[in-house]
Each structure stands twice: as C-alpha cells, then as structure tokens.
Amino acid sequence: MPADDSSLFGPDNLPYGVFSVEGQDPRVGVRLGEEVIDLARLFEDPRFDQPSLNAFMASGYEAWVEVRRQLQQRIADDALPVEARFPLSEVRLHMPMEVADYVDFYASEHHASNLGRLFRPDAEPLLPNWKHLPVGYHGRSGTVIVSGTDVRRPCGQRKAPDASEPTFGPSVRLDIEAELGFVVGTGSRLGEQVSTADFERHVFGCVLVNDWSARDIQAWEYVPLGPNLGKSFATSISAWVVPLLALTAARCELPGQDPTPLPYLREEQSWGLDIALEVAWNGQVVSRPPYRTMYWSPAQMLAHMTVNGASARTGDLYASGTISGPEKEQRGAFIELTWGGEEPVTVNGEERTFLVDGDEIAITASAPGANGSRIGFGEVRGTIQPAPCES
C-alpha cells in the first residue's frame, strides 16, 4: 500500500540505515513510514548487501540522486514487493556507517557565548578567533556509537576550584550536547581543498548527535590543547541518515556573519538549515534547540576542515557542536541550561543539574520537507550506566 505522506518518514524523506532481521546479516535499508525497505532485495545491488552505507556513499552524488529517484518512483507506482518490506518493530538497527574520522565543531554563537560567560566572567565571551573561523577539535571515531547503546560514566582526573591537587574518580558533572552531524559520502585527495560550493557533492546526509561530555574532566584537561578524555568516551548518533537531498526545503539563510569571512569560507547561497530539535530527560522535554540559529554552516565547516590540505574520507563524521538558541529553553547542553549547576531544572518533579546513573536522554528532530511536509530524523537515545572505576 502507498506510504502515508503525512508521516515524518514519507517519500520526501527516505532516510538510510543498516538493519537486520533474526537469522540474517545486516544490510542497507530506507525507512518508509513504519517499515524498512530492503534495498538489497529491491535493487539486487551489492552496494546495499553490506553492513554499512560506505560502499553506496562512495559511489557518488549522481548515484545518490538516481537511487532516490527510483525509490520515489517505485513508491508512487505502489511497486514495492512484499519480500522487500519489513515492519520497523521487527528489525534491529545498527551503526549506519563505518566512521573514518570524527571532528566536532563549536558553531553556535549562543552556546559559545554562554560558555564564555561561565568560564571567563571577567572577559569577552568569545575569543578573538571565533568569528573568523569555525573552531573545532578532532575526536575519536572509535567511540562513536549508535542510538540505544548504553553510556558508561567515565573516570578521570578532576580538580575542584578550591583544591590544590587533582583527584581521580567518576565524573560528577556528566553532560550532554545536542548536535547535528554530517556524514561525508565522497572524500577528497590529500592536498585538495573542498570549496563551500562543493559541499552537497561530498556530504551524503545528516544524523543527530549527542556528544556526551564530562565537564569536570574537561575543565581540568582542556588547557592548553583542548578537549580529550572529557569527550572521547562516547558520542552517540541516530541510526537513520537523512540524505542531504531531502533537506532542500529546510535550507535557509544564516543569521548573519560579521566580519565577512575570508574568501574560502564564503557561500553564494548559505547552507543554514531550519531543523528543530527536542531534548527529553527521562521522558520530559527540557529544551528545544533551533539549528537555524547556528553561526557557521556545515559547508563552511567542511571547507575549513580541508583548507589546509587535509583529506576527507567516505564515512567521515563532523558535528556542529552544541546547538543553542537565544532563549534559556533553547540551550542544548545542561551546563548552559542549569548555568553551571547553579540554576537546577525540574525533571519529573525533581531538581536536577547534571546526569546521574540511570538517566536516559533522547534527542529528536524534524525539518520542513518538500510539498509542505515535515521530515523526521528519528532519535538518538542513551542511558547512563555506573562508572567502572572507584574514586
């Protein structure tokens, strides 16, 4: 039967993922409503009979366009065979791609300003370089995990402001960062720069990201080289990759950049995206971060990543950094939402600041789709488990 066009996962979306059913190997599918379409069976194409999207993504932009066209035509013709359709409730979802490299940016002016005020109350909130380049750090691809995977509370060194020496133990200021991630489909050669104009030919699609953050470990380690163990223990992503081709209607202008970026960062038409996120803490929505307020675009991030000649590879993941808007209820990290723990929020009747063991965080999102529809990103969900160390 034809798909329900009112669904967040109708034919205007068609996000890709990797799924399996009992007794069979993982393979590539797309979500259509409450079903998963088995692309290996539908197209008899070996690129889809794989445990990741990498082979298909590496085939390039023209292939992405053609497969999407054929899919939408089959749906319109009600020509999806029964043997290629599986109820979503009966499949297991896996990591959608093999992550090559992982870079995390810091692209929200509201988030960066809030943290500047928290950490440097007597100085300018933004450091001098912030409006000249997309600030980022290189993370660990090996600890990127799929939605639904539990997160173990990390251990490490932390130093209280009034202490003379650091101590070792479980993080006591465990936080989230609600972000949008971009998956590179086709890479670039070493020494080659990817321009902002070539963004959509290199980036296959988007995922939701929760970059779990141990703020106490981070605060002690990050000077002078930046985030390391406070970030590298886990980064969760959604199981569905929304193709960039589905986000044409969500494209919007950036809020404005002053000063004008250097030439390699300029865009003829900006790749701002009107994507609305929700953060639920133990089932209660506590924040609604708006991606449309981000200062730097994903095209500018990719251009900056490669301007020094660094190569991009199929499966590279780069994330936006915490998405925060101008209002308190739009802050995408709990360090902001609770103002460093000084302004607790009420979650299910209890005052809370940072995460405790057993807490579950779910981040969801939607965006305008073609023909007046809305499209969904699924969710990125994780539950905090106790630390493996002793203090």
PDB file of N, CA and C in Angstrom, residues 106-166:
ATOM      1  N   TYR A 106      32.128  23.961  16.984  1.00  0.00           N
ATOM      2  CA  TYR A 106      31.689  24.812  18.098  1.00  0.00           C
ATOM      3  C   TYR A 106      30.975  25.996  17.442  1.00  0.00           C
ATOM      4  N   ALA A 107      29.924  25.674  16.637  1.00  0.00           N
ATOM      5  CA  ALA A 107      29.417  26.612  15.642  1.00  0.00           C
ATOM      6  C   ALA A 107      28.256  27.481  16.096  1.00  0.00           C
ATOM      7  N   SER A 108      27.779  27.306  17.322  1.00  0.00           N
ATOM      8  CA  SER A 108      26.679  28.124  17.830  1.00  0.00           C
ATOM      9  C   SER A 108      27.218  29.320  18.611  1.00  0.00           C
ATOM     10  N   GLU A 109      26.903  30.515  18.154  1.00  0.00           N
ATOM     11  CA  GLU A 109      27.344  31.716  18.875  1.00  0.00           C
ATOM     12  C   GLU A 109      26.715  31.781  20.255  1.00  0.00           C
ATOM     13  N   HIS A 110      25.472  31.356  20.373  1.00  0.00           N
ATOM     14  CA  HIS A 110      24.801  31.405  21.682  1.00  0.00           C
ATOM     15  C   HIS A 110      25.474  30.448  22.665  1.00  0.00           C
ATOM     16  N   HIS A 111      25.793  29.248  22.213  1.00  0.00           N
ATOM     17  CA  HIS A 111      26.470  28.291  23.090  1.00  0.00           C
ATOM     18  C   HIS A 111      27.858  28.783  23.472  1.00  0.00           C
ATOM     19  N   ALA A 112      28.624  29.220  22.483  1.00  0.00           N
ATOM     20  CA  ALA A 112      29.983  29.680  22.762  1.00  0.00           C
ATOM     21  C   ALA A 112      29.975  30.895  23.689  1.00  0.00           C
ATOM     22  N   SER A 113      29.026  31.791  23.502  1.00  0.00           N
ATOM     23  CA  SER A 113      28.934  32.979  24.363  1.00  0.00           C
ATOM     24  C   SER A 113      28.548  32.594  25.782  1.00  0.00           C
ATOM     25  N   ASN A 114      27.595  31.671  25.915  1.00  0.00           N
ATOM     26  CA  ASN A 114      27.188  31.237  27.254  1.00  0.00           C
ATOM     27  C   ASN A 114      28.352  30.592  28.002  1.00  0.00           C
ATOM     28  N   LEU A 115      29.105  29.713  27.329  1.00  0.00           N
ATOM     29  CA  LEU A 115      30.241  29.082  27.998  1.00  0.00           C
ATOM     30  C   LEU A 115      31.335  30.089  28.303  1.00  0.00           C
ATOM     31  N   GLY A 116      31.515  31.079  27.412  1.00  0.00           N
ATOM     32  CA  GLY A 116      32.484  32.135  27.690  1.00  0.00           C
ATOM     33  C   GLY A 116      32.125  32.907  28.948  1.00  0.00           C
ATOM     34  N   ARG A 117      30.842  33.195  29.114  1.00  0.00           N
ATOM     35  CA  ARG A 117      30.413  33.922  30.322  1.00  0.00           C
ATOM     36  C   ARG A 117      30.581  33.068  31.571  1.00  0.00           C
ATOM     37  N   LEU A 118      30.345  31.760  31.430  1.00  0.00           N
ATOM     38  CA  LEU A 118      30.508  30.871  32.577  1.00  0.00           C
ATOM     39  C   LEU A 118      31.968  30.705  32.975  1.00  0.00           C
ATOM     40  N   PHE A 119      32.836  30.500  31.972  1.00  0.00           N
ATOM     41  CA  PHE A 119      34.234  30.167  32.248  1.00  0.00           C
ATOM     42  C   PHE A 119      35.128  31.390  32.389  1.00  0.00           C
ATOM     43  N   ARG A 120      34.744  32.502  31.721  1.00  0.00           N
ATOM     44  CA  ARG A 120      35.575  33.709  31.748  1.00  0.00           C
ATOM     45  C   ARG A 120      34.688  34.917  32.056  1.00  0.00           C
ATOM     46  N   PRO A 121      34.131  34.989  33.253  1.00  0.00           N
ATOM     47  CA  PRO A 121      33.146  36.033  33.568  1.00  0.00           C
ATOM     48  C   PRO A 121      33.682  37.459  33.474  1.00  0.00           C
ATOM     49  N   ASP A 122      34.987  37.631  33.561  1.00  0.00           N
ATOM     50  CA  ASP A 122      35.572  38.972  33.531  1.00  0.00           C
ATOM     51  C   ASP A 122      36.198  39.310  32.179  1.00  0.00           C
ATOM     52  N   ALA A 123      35.908  38.499  31.152  1.00  0.00           N
ATOM     53  CA  ALA A 123      36.485  38.727  29.826  1.00  0.00           C
ATOM     54  C   ALA A 123      35.379  38.686  28.769  1.00  0.00           C
ATOM     55  N   GLU A 124      35.759  38.998  27.539  1.00  0.00           N
ATOM     56  CA  GLU A 124      34.809  38.894  26.431  1.00  0.00           C
ATOM     57  C   GLU A 124      34.359  37.435  26.289  1.00  0.00           C
ATOM     58  N   PRO A 125      33.064  37.190  26.066  1.00  0.00           N
ATOM     59  CA  PRO A 125      32.596  35.803  25.973  1.00  0.00           C
ATOM     60  C   PRO A 125      33.242  35.014  24.843  1.00  0.00           C
ATOM     61  N   LEU A 126      33.416  35.653  23.669  1.00  0.00           N
ATOM     62  CA  LEU A 126      34.002  34.963  22.527  1.00  0.00           C
ATOM     63  C   LEU A 126      35.486  35.289  22.414  1.00  0.00           C
ATOM     64  N   LEU A 127      36.286  34.272  22.148  1.00  0.00           N
ATOM     65  CA  LEU A 127      37.711  34.505  21.920  1.00  0.00           C
ATOM     66  C   LEU A 127      37.915  35.160  20.551  1.00  0.00           C
ATOM     67  N   PRO A 128      39.049  35.833  20.332  1.00  0.00           N
ATOM     68  CA  PRO A 128      39.232  36.661  19.126  1.00  0.00           C
ATOM     69  C   PRO A 128      39.081  35.913  17.803  1.00  0.00           C
ATOM     70  N   ASN A 129      39.362  34.600  17.776  1.00  0.00           N
ATOM     71  CA  ASN A 129      39.298  33.869  16.502  1.00  0.00           C
ATOM     72  C   ASN A 129      37.899  33.385  16.139  1.00  0.00           C
ATOM     73  N   TRP A 130      36.953  33.427  17.085  1.00  0.00           N
ATOM     74  CA  TRP A 130      35.707  32.677  16.935  1.00  0.00           C
ATOM     75  C   TRP A 130      34.894  33.094  15.705  1.00  0.00           C
ATOM     76  N   LYS A 131      34.833  34.389  15.412  1.00  0.00           N
ATOM     77  CA  LYS A 131      34.034  34.837  14.263  1.00  0.00           C
ATOM     78  C   LYS A 131      34.831  34.893  12.964  1.00  0.00           C
ATOM     79  N   HIS A 132      36.041  34.375  12.994  1.00  0.00           N
ATOM     80  CA  HIS A 132      36.853  34.327  11.777  1.00  0.00           C
ATOM     81  C   HIS A 132      36.972  32.915  11.215  1.00  0.00           C
ATOM     82  N   LEU A 133      36.729  31.889  12.044  1.00  0.00           N
ATOM     83  CA  LEU A 133      36.838  30.507  11.571  1.00  0.00           C
ATOM     84  C   LEU A 133      35.979  29.588  12.430  1.00  0.00           C
ATOM     85  N   PRO A 134      35.517  28.477  11.843  1.00  0.00           N
ATOM     86  CA  PRO A 134      34.765  27.502  12.651  1.00  0.00           C
ATOM     87  C   PRO A 134      35.734  26.732  13.559  1.00  0.00           C
ATOM     88  N   VAL A 135      35.659  26.988  14.837  1.00  0.00           N
ATOM     89  CA  VAL A 135      36.530  26.339  15.816  1.00  0.00           C
ATOM     90  C   VAL A 135      36.087  24.885  15.988  1.00  0.00           C
ATOM     91  N   GLY A 136      37.049  23.974  16.043  1.00  0.00           N
ATOM     92  CA  GLY A 136      36.707  22.571  16.237  1.00  0.00           C
ATOM     93  C   GLY A 136      37.865  21.796  16.825  1.00  0.00           C
ATOM     94  N   TYR A 137      37.615  20.532  17.142  1.00  0.00           N
ATOM     95  CA  TYR A 137      38.671  19.638  17.624  1.00  0.00           C
ATOM     96  C   TYR A 137      38.477  18.274  16.987  1.00  0.00           C
ATOM     97  N   HIS A 138      39.536  17.505  16.929  1.00  0.00           N
ATOM     98  CA  HIS A 138      39.495  16.177  16.339  1.00  0.00           C
ATOM     99  C   HIS A 138      39.219  15.167  17.437  1.00  0.00           C
ATOM    100  N   GLY A 139      38.129  14.395  17.274  1.00  0.00           N
ATOM    101  CA  GLY A 139      37.731  13.445  18.300  1.00  0.00           C
ATOM    102  C   GLY A 139      38.106  12.017  17.950  1.00  0.00           C
ATOM    103  N   ARG A 140      37.481  11.063  18.632  1.00  0.00           N
ATOM    104  CA  ARG A 140      37.800   9.632  18.453  1.00  0.00           C
ATOM    105  C   ARG A 140      36.664   8.946  17.696  1.00  0.00           C
ATOM    106  N   SER A 141      36.954   8.474  16.499  1.00  0.00           N
ATOM    107  CA  SER A 141      35.935   7.786  15.711  1.00  0.00           C
ATOM    108  C   SER A 141      35.549   6.451  16.339  1.00  0.00           C
ATOM    109  N   GLY A 142      36.469   5.842  17.087  1.00  0.00           N
ATOM    110  CA  GLY A 142      36.214   4.524  17.654  1.00  0.00           C
ATOM    111  C   GLY A 142      35.195   4.503  18.768  1.00  0.00           C
ATOM    112  N   THR A 143      34.834   5.658  19.306  1.00  0.00           N
ATOM    113  CA  THR A 143      33.829   5.681  20.367  1.00  0.00           C
ATOM    114  C   THR A 143      32.535   6.338  19.908  1.00  0.00           C
ATOM    115  N   VAL A 144      32.328   6.439  18.593  1.00  0.00           N
ATOM    116  CA  VAL A 144      31.026   6.842  18.061  1.00  0.00           C
ATOM    117  C   VAL A 144      30.130   5.608  18.082  1.00  0.00           C
ATOM    118  N   ILE A 145      28.972   5.722  18.708  1.00  0.00           N
ATOM    119  CA  ILE A 145      28.082   4.578  18.930  1.00  0.00           C
ATOM    120  C   ILE A 145      26.681   4.908  18.437  1.00  0.00           C
ATOM    121  N   VAL A 146      25.914   3.876  18.145  1.00  0.00           N
ATOM    122  CA  VAL A 146      24.574   4.076  17.605  1.00  0.00           C
ATOM    123  C   VAL A 146      23.569   4.279  18.735  1.00  0.00           C
ATOM    124  N   SER A 147      22.503   4.985  18.415  1.00  0.00           N
ATOM    125  CA  SER A 147      21.420   5.230  19.356  1.00  0.00           C
ATOM    126  C   SER A 147      20.963   3.935  20.016  1.00  0.00           C
ATOM    127  N   GLY A 148      20.689   4.013  21.314  1.00  0.00           N
ATOM    128  CA  GLY A 148      20.248   2.849  22.072  1.00  0.00           C
ATOM    129  C   GLY A 148      21.359   2.157  22.821  1.00  0.00           C
ATOM    130  N   THR A 149      22.611   2.511  22.520  1.00  0.00           N
ATOM    131  CA  THR A 149      23.762   1.939  23.230  1.00  0.00           C
ATOM    132  C   THR A 149      23.934   2.650  24.566  1.00  0.00           C
ATOM    133  N   ASP A 150      24.042   1.886  25.643  1.00  0.00           N
ATOM    134  CA  ASP A 150      24.252   2.487  26.957  1.00  0.00           C
ATOM    135  C   ASP A 150      25.595   3.206  27.001  1.00  0.00           C
ATOM    136  N   VAL A 151      25.664   4.223  27.874  1.00  0.00           N
ATOM    137  CA  VAL A 151      26.880   5.025  28.026  1.00  0.00           C
ATOM    138  C   VAL A 151      27.410   4.850  29.446  1.00  0.00           C
ATOM    139  N   ARG A 152      28.652   4.384  29.560  1.00  0.00           N
ATOM    140  CA  ARG A 152      29.277   4.187  30.865  1.00  0.00           C
ATOM    141  C   ARG A 152      29.846   5.508  31.367  1.00  0.00           C
ATOM    142  N   ARG A 153      29.497   5.879  32.579  1.00  0.00           N
ATOM    143  CA  ARG A 153      30.041   7.110  33.167  1.00  0.00           C
ATOM    144  C   ARG A 153      31.575   7.039  33.148  1.00  0.00           C
ATOM    145  N   PRO A 154      32.234   8.064  32.621  1.00  0.00           N
ATOM    146  CA  PRO A 154      33.693   7.994  32.503  1.00  0.00           C
ATOM    147  C   PRO A 154      34.404   8.305  33.813  1.00  0.00           C
ATOM    148  N   CYS A 155      35.623   7.810  33.904  1.00  0.00           N
ATOM    149  CA  CYS A 155      36.505   8.119  35.021  1.00  0.00           C
ATOM    150  C   CYS A 155      37.653   8.988  34.531  1.00  0.00           C
ATOM    151  N   GLY A 156      38.227   9.737  35.424  1.00  0.00           N
ATOM    152  CA  GLY A 156      39.361  10.558  35.046  1.00  0.00           C
ATOM    153  C   GLY A 156      39.790  11.484  36.157  1.00  0.00           C
ATOM    154  N   GLN A 157      40.753  12.314  35.838  1.00  0.00           N
ATOM    155  CA  GLN A 157      41.196  13.336  36.789  1.00  0.00           C
ATOM    156  C   GLN A 157      40.231  14.508  36.761  1.00  0.00           C
ATOM    157  N   ARG A 158      39.955  15.048  37.948  1.00  0.00           N
ATOM    158  CA  ARG A 158      39.181  16.294  38.046  1.00  0.00           C
ATOM    159  C   ARG A 158      39.729  17.072  39.230  1.00  0.00           C
ATOM    160  N   LYS A 159      39.668  18.369  39.148  1.00  0.00           N
ATOM    161  CA  LYS A 159      40.215  19.214  40.213  1.00  0.00           C
ATOM    162  C   LYS A 159      39.180  20.255  40.606  1.00  0.00           C
ATOM    163  N   ALA A 160      38.776  20.236  41.840  1.00  0.00           N
ATOM    164  CA  ALA A 160      37.835  21.231  42.348  1.00  0.00           C
ATOM    165  C   ALA A 160      38.512  22.597  42.398  1.00  0.00           C
ATOM    166  N   PRO A 161      37.775  23.683  42.189  1.00  0.00           N
ATOM    167  CA  PRO A 161      38.375  25.019  42.169  1.00  0.00           C
ATOM    168  C   PRO A 161      39.164  25.364  43.430  1.00  0.00           C
ATOM    169  N   ASP A 162      38.735  24.837  44.584  1.00  0.00           N
ATOM    170  CA  ASP A 162      39.412  25.169  45.841  1.00  0.00           C
ATOM    171  C   ASP A 162      40.430  24.114  46.266  1.00  0.00           C
ATOM    172  N   ALA A 163      40.675  23.114  45.398  1.00  0.00           N
ATOM    173  CA  ALA A 163      41.618  22.055  45.748  1.00  0.00           C
ATOM    174  C   ALA A 163      43.008  22.383  45.227  1.00  0.00           C
ATOM    175  N   SER A 164      44.027  21.893  45.920  1.00  0.00           N
ATOM    176  CA  SER A 164      45.405  22.143  45.489  1.00  0.00           C
ATOM    177  C   SER A 164      45.903  21.086  44.515  1.00  0.00           C
ATOM    178  N   GLU A 165      45.301  19.886  44.559  1.00  0.00           N
ATOM    179  CA  GLU A 165      45.724  18.786  43.701  1.00  0.00           C
ATOM    180  C   GLU A 165      44.492  18.116  43.074  1.00  0.00           C
ATOM    181  N   PRO A 166      44.679  17.473  41.917  1.00  0.00           N
ATOM    182  CA  PRO A 166      43.554  16.750  41.320  1.00  0.00           C
ATOM    183  C   PRO A 166      43.285  15.437  42.037  1.00  0.00           C
TER     184      PRO A 166
END
